[in-house]
PDB file of C-alpha atoms in Angstrom:
ATOM      1  CA  MET A   1     217.410 245.968  78.217  1.00  0.00           C
ATOM      2  CA  LYS A   2     221.128 245.387  78.192  1.00  0.00           C
ATOM      3  CA  ASN A   3     221.363 246.190  74.399  1.00  0.00           C
ATOM      4  CA  ILE A   4     219.326 249.436  74.755  1.00  0.00           C
ATOM      5  CA  ILE A   5     221.677 250.646  77.469  1.00  0.00           C
ATOM      6  CA  SER A   6     224.677 249.842  75.277  1.00  0.00           C
ATOM      7  CA  ILE A   7     223.143 251.698  72.153  1.00  0.00           C
ATOM      8  CA  VAL A   8     222.208 254.857  74.446  1.00  0.00           C
ATOM      9  CA  TRP A   9     225.929 254.643  75.862  1.00  0.00           C
ATOM     10  CA  ASN A  10     227.628 254.487  72.524  1.00  0.00           C
ATOM     11  CA  ASN A  11     225.676 257.114  70.752  1.00  0.00           C
ATOM     12  CA  TRP A  12     225.189 259.618  73.753  1.00  0.00           C
ATOM     13  CA  LEU A  13     227.148 259.027  76.603  1.00  0.00           C
ATOM     14  CA  LYS A  14     230.456 258.498  74.974  1.00  0.00           C
ATOM     15  CA  PRO A  15     232.254 261.425  73.347  1.00  0.00           C
ATOM     16  CA  HIS A  16     231.838 261.581  69.462  1.00  0.00           C
ATOM     17  CA  LYS A  17     234.872 260.680  67.534  1.00  0.00           C
ATOM     18  CA  GLU A  18     236.817 263.803  66.325  1.00  0.00           C
ATOM     19  CA  SER A  19     236.723 264.654  62.556  1.00  0.00           C
ATOM     20  CA  VAL A  20     239.954 264.958  60.836  1.00  0.00           C
ATOM     21  CA  LEU A  21     239.822 267.248  57.457  1.00  0.00           C
ATOM     22  CA  LEU A  22     242.242 267.303  54.804  1.00  0.00           C
ATOM     23  CA  PHE A  23     242.908 270.406  52.768  1.00  0.00           C
ATOM     24  CA  ASP A  24     244.894 270.769  49.445  1.00  0.00           C
ATOM     25  CA  SER A  25     247.446 273.159  51.189  1.00  0.00           C
ATOM     26  CA  THR A  26     248.906 273.840  54.426  1.00  0.00           C
ATOM     27  CA  ALA A  27     247.975 277.593  54.229  1.00  0.00           C
ATOM     28  CA  ALA A  28     244.320 276.592  53.732  1.00  0.00           C
ATOM     29  CA  ALA A  29     244.392 274.211  56.484  1.00  0.00           C
ATOM     30  CA  SER A  30     246.179 276.749  59.077  1.00  0.00           C
ATOM     31  CA  GLU A  31     243.662 279.655  58.063  1.00  0.00           C
ATOM     32  CA  ILE A  32     240.407 277.413  58.212  1.00  0.00           C
ATOM     33  CA  ALA A  33     241.564 275.776  61.589  1.00  0.00           C
ATOM     34  CA  LEU A  34     241.616 279.434  62.953  1.00  0.00           C
ATOM     35  CA  MET A  35     238.347 280.219  61.314  1.00  0.00           C
ATOM     36  CA  LEU A  36     236.481 277.337  62.531  1.00  0.00           C
ATOM     37  CA  ASN A  37     238.242 276.970  65.944  1.00  0.00           C
ATOM     38  CA  GLY A  38     239.799 273.554  64.848  1.00  0.00           C
ATOM     39  CA  GLU A  39     243.105 272.255  65.728  1.00  0.00           C
ATOM     40  CA  TRP A  40     245.817 272.530  62.778  1.00  0.00           C
ATOM     41  CA  ASP A  41     248.238 269.522  62.523  1.00  0.00           C
ATOM     42  CA  GLY A  42     251.004 271.618  61.137  1.00  0.00           C
ATOM     43  CA  CYS A  43     250.440 270.177  57.796  1.00  0.00           C
ATOM     44  CA  ASN A  44     247.340 270.001  55.623  1.00  0.00           C
ATOM     45  CA  GLY A  45     245.025 268.511  58.379  1.00  0.00           C
ATOM     46  CA  VAL A  46     242.452 270.033  60.765  1.00  0.00           C
ATOM     47  CA  ILE A  47     241.012 268.313  63.706  1.00  0.00           C
ATOM     48  CA  MET A  48     237.454 269.405  64.506  1.00  0.00           C
ATOM     49  CA  ALA A  49     235.555 268.247  67.829  1.00  0.00           C
ATOM     50  CA  LYS A  50     232.302 268.720  65.837  1.00  0.00           C
ATOM     51  CA  CYS A  51     232.226 268.951  61.841  1.00  0.00           C
ATOM     52  CA  ASP A  52     229.558 271.143  60.319  1.00  0.00           C
ATOM     53  CA  GLU A  53     229.944 270.755  56.760  1.00  0.00           C
ATOM     54  CA  VAL A  54     228.179 273.890  55.638  1.00  0.00           C
ATOM     55  CA  ALA A  55     230.723 276.091  57.673  1.00  0.00           C
ATOM     56  CA  VAL A  56     233.532 274.006  56.361  1.00  0.00           C
ATOM     57  CA  ASN A  57     232.460 274.494  52.617  1.00  0.00           C
ATOM     58  CA  THR A  58     231.832 278.291  53.374  1.00  0.00           C
ATOM     59  CA  ALA A  59     235.511 278.539  54.700  1.00  0.00           C
ATOM     60  CA  ALA A  60     236.869 276.556  52.075  1.00  0.00           C
ATOM     61  CA  LYS A  61     235.143 278.812  49.467  1.00  0.00           C
ATOM     62  CA  LEU A  62     236.641 281.920  51.147  1.00  0.00           C
ATOM     63  CA  THR A  63     240.188 280.371  51.066  1.00  0.00           C
ATOM     64  CA  ILE A  64     239.887 278.838  47.537  1.00  0.00           C
ATOM     65  CA  ALA A  65     240.410 275.578  48.935  1.00  0.00           C
ATOM     66  CA  THR A  66     239.247 271.909  48.549  1.00  0.00           C
ATOM     67  CA  TRP A  67     238.948 269.324  51.189  1.00  0.00           C
ATOM     68  CA  CYS A  68     237.897 265.673  52.215  1.00  0.00           C
ATOM     69  CA  TYR A  69     237.641 263.662  55.356  1.00  0.00           C
ATOM     70  CA  GLN A  70     240.620 261.583  56.196  1.00  0.00           C
ATOM     71  CA  GLY A  71     240.481 258.310  55.077  1.00  0.00           C
ATOM     72  CA  ALA A  72     237.746 259.134  52.286  1.00  0.00           C
ATOM     73  CA  SER A  73     237.899 257.415  48.737  1.00  0.00           C
ATOM     74  CA  LYS A  74     239.427 260.732  47.530  1.00  0.00           C
ATOM     75  CA  ALA A  75     242.843 260.134  48.951  1.00  0.00           C
ATOM     76  CA  VAL A  76     244.669 262.394  46.817  1.00  0.00           C
ATOM     77  CA  LEU A  77     243.428 265.914  46.477  1.00  0.00           C
ATOM     78  CA  ASP A  78     243.372 268.188  43.509  1.00  0.00           C
ATOM     79  CA  ARG A  79     246.297 267.933  41.267  1.00  0.00           C
ATOM     80  CA  LEU A  80     249.108 270.492  41.817  1.00  0.00           C
ATOM     81  CA  THR A  81     250.519 272.312  38.818  1.00  0.00           C
ATOM     82  CA  THR A  82     254.215 272.954  38.824  1.00  0.00           C
ATOM     83  CA  ASP A  83     253.596 276.533  38.902  1.00  0.00           C
ATOM     84  CA  GLU A  84     251.506 276.267  41.909  1.00  0.00           C
ATOM     85  CA  ILE A  85     254.001 274.245  43.890  1.00  0.00           C
ATOM     86  CA  LEU A  86     256.947 276.635  43.031  1.00  0.00           C
ATOM     87  CA  ARG A  87     254.768 279.594  43.979  1.00  0.00           C
ATOM     88  CA  ARG A  88     254.037 278.068  47.391  1.00  0.00           C
ATOM     89  CA  TYR A  89     257.643 276.694  47.956  1.00  0.00           C
ATOM     90  CA  ALA A  90     258.827 280.369  47.357  1.00  0.00           C
ATOM     91  CA  ILE A  91     256.801 281.716  50.120  1.00  0.00           C
ATOM     92  CA  LYS A  92     258.268 279.087  52.481  1.00  0.00           C
ATOM     93  CA  GLU A  93     255.597 276.376  52.421  1.00  0.00           C
ATOM     94  CA  ARG A  94     257.368 273.146  52.645  1.00  0.00           C
ATOM     95  CA  ASN A  95     254.542 270.481  53.456  1.00  0.00           C
ATOM     96  CA  PHE A  96     252.987 268.823  50.358  1.00  0.00           C
ATOM     97  CA  VAL A  97     252.072 265.523  51.798  1.00  0.00           C
ATOM     98  CA  ASN A  98     249.872 263.379  49.664  1.00  0.00           C
ATOM     99  CA  ALA A  99     250.188 265.715  46.571  1.00  0.00           C
ATOM    100  CA  ASN A 100     249.311 264.667  43.119  1.00  0.00           C
ATOM    101  CA  LEU A 101     252.316 265.416  40.997  1.00  0.00           C
ATOM    102  CA  ARG A 102     252.015 262.720  38.363  1.00  0.00           C
ATOM    103  CA  CYS A 103     253.790 263.462  35.205  1.00  0.00           C
ATOM    104  CA  ALA A 104     254.877 267.081  36.541  1.00  0.00           C
ATOM    105  CA  VAL A 105     258.078 268.569  34.885  1.00  0.00           C
ATOM    106  CA  LEU A 106     260.257 270.014  37.653  1.00  0.00           C
ATOM    107  CA  THR A 107     263.494 269.981  36.058  1.00  0.00           C
ATOM    108  CA  SER A 108     266.212 271.823  37.775  1.00  0.00           C
ATOM    109  CA  VAL A 109     264.252 273.383  40.375  1.00  0.00           C
ATOM    110  CA  LYS A 110     265.292 273.927  43.953  1.00  0.00           C
ATOM    111  CA  LEU A 111     263.071 271.929  46.444  1.00  0.00           C
ATOM    112  CA  SER A 112     265.385 271.002  49.105  1.00  0.00           C
ATOM    113  CA  GLU A 113     263.747 270.167  52.428  1.00  0.00           C
ATOM    114  CA  ILE A 114     260.466 269.824  50.933  1.00  0.00           C
ATOM    115  CA  ASN A 115     257.954 267.208  52.422  1.00  0.00           C
ATOM    116  CA  LEU A 116     256.347 265.304  49.497  1.00  0.00           C
ATOM    117  CA  SER A 117     255.785 262.031  51.666  1.00  0.00           C
ATOM    118  CA  TYR A 118     252.955 259.904  50.158  1.00  0.00           C
ATOM    119  CA  ALA A 119     253.009 261.971  47.037  1.00  0.00           C
ATOM    120  CA  ASN A 120     252.252 260.744  43.480  1.00  0.00           C
ATOM    121  CA  LEU A 121     255.437 261.633  41.305  1.00  0.00           C
ATOM    122  CA  SER A 122     255.110 258.552  38.906  1.00  0.00           C
ATOM    123  CA  TRP A 123     256.347 259.621  35.601  1.00  0.00           C
ATOM    124  CA  ALA A 124     257.578 262.974  36.874  1.00  0.00           C
ATOM    125  CA  ASP A 125     260.533 264.703  35.563  1.00  0.00           C
ATOM    126  CA  LEU A 126     262.807 265.873  38.166  1.00  0.00           C
ATOM    127  CA  SER A 127     266.175 265.662  36.477  1.00  0.00           C
ATOM    128  CA  GLN A 128     268.648 267.964  37.907  1.00  0.00           C
ATOM    129  CA  ALA A 129     266.557 269.053  40.796  1.00  0.00           C
ATOM    130  CA  ASN A 130     267.654 269.494  44.109  1.00  0.00           C
ATOM    131  CA  LEU A 131     265.730 267.637  46.483  1.00  0.00           C
ATOM    132  CA  SER A 132     268.340 267.294  49.135  1.00  0.00           C
ATOM    133  CA  TYR A 133     267.089 266.637  52.708  1.00  0.00           C
ATOM    134  CA  ALA A 134     263.655 266.234  51.498  1.00  0.00           C
ATOM    135  CA  ASP A 135     260.887 263.842  52.840  1.00  0.00           C
ATOM    136  CA  LEU A 136     259.753 261.398  50.360  1.00  0.00           C
ATOM    137  CA  THR A 137     258.655 258.696  52.623  1.00  0.00           C
ATOM    138  CA  ALA A 138     256.440 256.284  50.857  1.00  0.00           C
ATOM    139  CA  ALA A 139     256.138 258.499  47.784  1.00  0.00           C
ATOM    140  CA  ASP A 140     255.298 256.943  44.326  1.00  0.00           C
ATOM    141  CA  LEU A 141     258.309 257.736  41.978  1.00  0.00           C
ATOM    142  CA  SER A 142     257.940 254.856  39.606  1.00  0.00           C
ATOM    143  CA  GLN A 143     259.308 255.515  36.213  1.00  0.00           C
ATOM    144  CA  ALA A 144     260.467 258.961  37.361  1.00  0.00           C
ATOM    145  CA  ASN A 145     263.211 260.837  35.544  1.00  0.00           C
ATOM    146  CA  LEU A 146     265.571 261.359  38.540  1.00  0.00           C
ATOM    147  CA  SER A 147     268.792 261.762  36.413  1.00  0.00           C
ATOM    148  CA  GLY A 148     271.424 264.017  37.912  1.00  0.00           C
ATOM    149  CA  THR A 149     269.020 264.819  40.780  1.00  0.00           C
ATOM    150  CA  ASP A 150     270.570 265.854  44.132  1.00  0.00           C
ATOM    151  CA  LEU A 151     268.907 263.600  46.796  1.00  0.00           C
ATOM    152  CA  THR A 152     271.555 263.857  49.408  1.00  0.00           C
ATOM    153  CA  LYS A 153     270.348 262.882  52.800  1.00  0.00           C
ATOM    154  CA  THR A 154     266.775 262.618  51.461  1.00  0.00           C
ATOM    155  CA  ASN A 155     264.293 260.224  53.197  1.00  0.00           C
ATOM    156  CA  LEU A 156     262.989 257.654  50.676  1.00  0.00           C
ATOM    157  CA  MET A 157     261.987 254.932  53.174  1.00  0.00           C
ATOM    158  CA  ARG A 158     259.451 252.665  51.560  1.00  0.00           C
ATOM    159  CA  ALA A 159     259.264 254.744  48.368  1.00  0.00           C
ATOM    160  CA  ASN A 160     258.204 253.358  45.136  1.00  0.00           C
ATOM    161  CA  LEU A 161     261.197 253.597  42.564  1.00  0.00           C
ATOM    162  CA  SER A 162     260.687 250.979  40.418  1.00  0.00           C
ATOM    163  CA  GLY A 163     261.623 251.676  36.740  1.00  0.00           C
ATOM    164  CA  ALA A 164     263.139 255.207  37.679  1.00  0.00           C
ATOM    165  CA  ASP A 165     266.176 256.788  36.200  1.00  0.00           C
ATOM    166  CA  LEU A 166     268.664 257.722  38.849  1.00  0.00           C
ATOM    167  CA  GLN A 167     271.735 258.015  36.540  1.00  0.00           C
ATOM    168  CA  GLN A 168     274.342 260.218  38.035  1.00  0.00           C
ATOM    169  CA  ALA A 169     271.981 261.016  40.827  1.00  0.00           C
ATOM    170  CA  SER A 170     273.481 262.051  44.293  1.00  0.00           C
ATOM    171  CA  LEU A 171     271.918 259.773  46.992  1.00  0.00           C
ATOM    172  CA  GLN A 172     274.840 260.157  49.640  1.00  0.00           C
ATOM    173  CA  GLY A 173     273.496 259.187  53.146  1.00  0.00           C
ATOM    174  CA  ALA A 174     269.830 258.799  51.748  1.00  0.00           C
ATOM    175  CA  ASN A 175     267.465 256.570  53.578  1.00  0.00           C
ATOM    176  CA  LEU A 176     266.138 254.029  51.042  1.00  0.00           C
ATOM    177  CA  SER A 177     265.213 251.376  53.575  1.00  0.00           C
ATOM    178  CA  SER A 178     262.408 249.045  52.540  1.00  0.00           C
ATOM    179  CA  ALA A 179     262.209 250.952  49.094  1.00  0.00           C
ATOM    180  CA  ASN A 180     261.192 249.519  45.933  1.00  0.00           C
ATOM    181  CA  LEU A 181     264.202 249.817  43.515  1.00  0.00           C
ATOM    182  CA  THR A 182     263.456 247.029  40.907  1.00  0.00           C
ATOM    183  CA  GLU A 183     264.596 247.795  37.385  1.00  0.00           C
ATOM    184  CA  VAL A 184     266.180 251.239  38.581  1.00  0.00           C
ATOM    185  CA  ASN A 185     269.066 252.659  36.417  1.00  0.00           C
ATOM    186  CA  LEU A 186     271.670 253.586  38.974  1.00  0.00           C
ATOM    187  CA  THR A 187     274.364 254.166  36.431  1.00  0.00           C
ATOM    188  CA  GLY A 188     277.046 256.383  37.996  1.00  0.00           C
ATOM    189  CA  ALA A 189     274.966 257.167  40.934  1.00  0.00           C
ATOM    190  CA  ASP A 190     276.492 258.194  44.346  1.00  0.00           C
ATOM    191  CA  LEU A 191     275.097 255.842  47.119  1.00  0.00           C
ATOM    192  CA  THR A 192     277.836 256.573  49.625  1.00  0.00           C
ATOM    193  CA  LEU A 193     276.744 255.755  53.191  1.00  0.00           C
ATOM    194  CA  ALA A 194     273.103 255.309  51.910  1.00  0.00           C
ATOM    195  CA  ASN A 195     270.752 253.111  53.887  1.00  0.00           C
ATOM    196  CA  LEU A 196     269.432 250.365  51.620  1.00  0.00           C
ATOM    197  CA  ALA A 197     268.564 248.001  54.305  1.00  0.00           C
ATOM    198  CA  LEU A 198     265.491 245.822  53.175  1.00  0.00           C
ATOM    199  CA  ALA A 199     265.330 247.483  49.847  1.00  0.00           C
ATOM    200  CA  ASP A 200     264.382 245.543  46.776  1.00  0.00           C
ATOM    201  CA  LEU A 201     267.076 246.119  44.287  1.00  0.00           C
ATOM    202  CA  ARG A 202     266.523 243.248  41.901  1.00  0.00           C
ATOM    203  CA  GLY A 203     267.073 244.010  38.386  1.00  0.00           C
ATOM    204  CA  ALA A 204     268.775 247.450  39.139  1.00  0.00           C
ATOM    205  CA  ASN A 205     271.635 248.625  36.914  1.00  0.00           C
ATOM    206  CA  PHE A 206     274.605 249.443  39.315  1.00  0.00           C
ATOM    207  CA  TYR A 207     277.256 250.173  36.524  1.00  0.00           C
ATOM    208  CA  GLU A 208     279.824 252.563  38.014  1.00  0.00           C
ATOM    209  CA  CYS A 209     277.565 253.271  40.873  1.00  0.00           C
ATOM    210  CA  ASN A 210     279.268 254.146  44.159  1.00  0.00           C
ATOM    211  CA  LEU A 211     278.251 251.963  47.132  1.00  0.00           C
ATOM    212  CA  SER A 212     280.794 252.788  49.598  1.00  0.00           C
ATOM    213  CA  GLY A 213     279.683 252.400  53.106  1.00  0.00           C
ATOM    214  CA  ALA A 214     276.260 251.588  52.074  1.00  0.00           C
ATOM    215  CA  ASN A 215     274.079 249.651  54.196  1.00  0.00           C
ATOM    216  CA  LEU A 216     272.708 246.577  52.295  1.00  0.00           C
ATOM    217  CA  ILE A 217     271.631 244.465  55.254  1.00  0.00           C
ATOM    218  CA  GLY A 218     268.512 242.462  54.225  1.00  0.00           C
ATOM    219  CA  ALA A 219     268.499 244.018  50.795  1.00  0.00           C
ATOM    220  CA  LYS A 220     267.183 241.907  47.923  1.00  0.00           C
ATOM    221  CA  PHE A 221     269.521 241.718  44.845  1.00  0.00           C
ATOM    222  CA  ILE A 222     271.081 239.381  42.446  1.00  0.00           C
ATOM    223  CA  GLU A 223     274.863 239.208  43.050  1.00  0.00           C
ATOM    224  CA  SER A 224     275.755 239.778  39.401  1.00  0.00           C
ATOM    225  CA  ASP A 225     273.871 243.065  39.342  1.00  0.00           C
ATOM    226  CA  LEU A 226     276.659 244.470  41.858  1.00  0.00           C
ATOM    227  CA  ALA A 227     279.718 243.090  39.764  1.00  0.00           C
ATOM    228  CA  PHE A 228     280.213 246.669  38.016  1.00  0.00           C
ATOM    229  CA  ALA A 229     279.471 248.645  41.140  1.00  0.00           C
ATOM    230  CA  ARG A 230     282.059 250.527  43.196  1.00  0.00           C
ATOM    231  CA  GLN A 231     282.165 249.295  46.961  1.00  0.00           C
TER     232      GLN A 231
END
């Protein structure tokens, strides 16, 4: 009897868990939240008290969007083209959380203050781009070309930059705490006042790299690697 009461309580009396839906653009999420009386989270998510998949699919079709449930196996939504991200950035869209931009070519573009946290940017070419004040928290930038890129005050906390090319990059005041910088080429890079606390810097090339005022507390590195850095 006790078990029956427990089942009834869990299935009927307790409020049902809200559904969180993720869309492939913040614009689509905002529009669909309004259409379906959901709560837009200000990014690419919509919180629904009750999810009617037929209604969601209809709304998604009308807005030419794709979607999935938060936590679904399809964690990264449809791959963005470079033209699409530049078009949406030009109309003031800044949130591209979890975007798939693997191997994208975005050389010399201005994307300051963009939110690319958790994005897949592995093997992307972002050389000479302006990513100052951007949010790249936990982004995958492994093997990316970031030579000459402006990353001033950019948040790269927990980002994966292993094997990336950061020659002559500006990282003044950037937050690289707990980031993976193994085997990174930092030749001539400016890391003045950067936060590198707990970062993994093993095997990185610091030749002529400026580390003036940088926070290296708890960072992993080989002493000899810093021999040619400016401090």
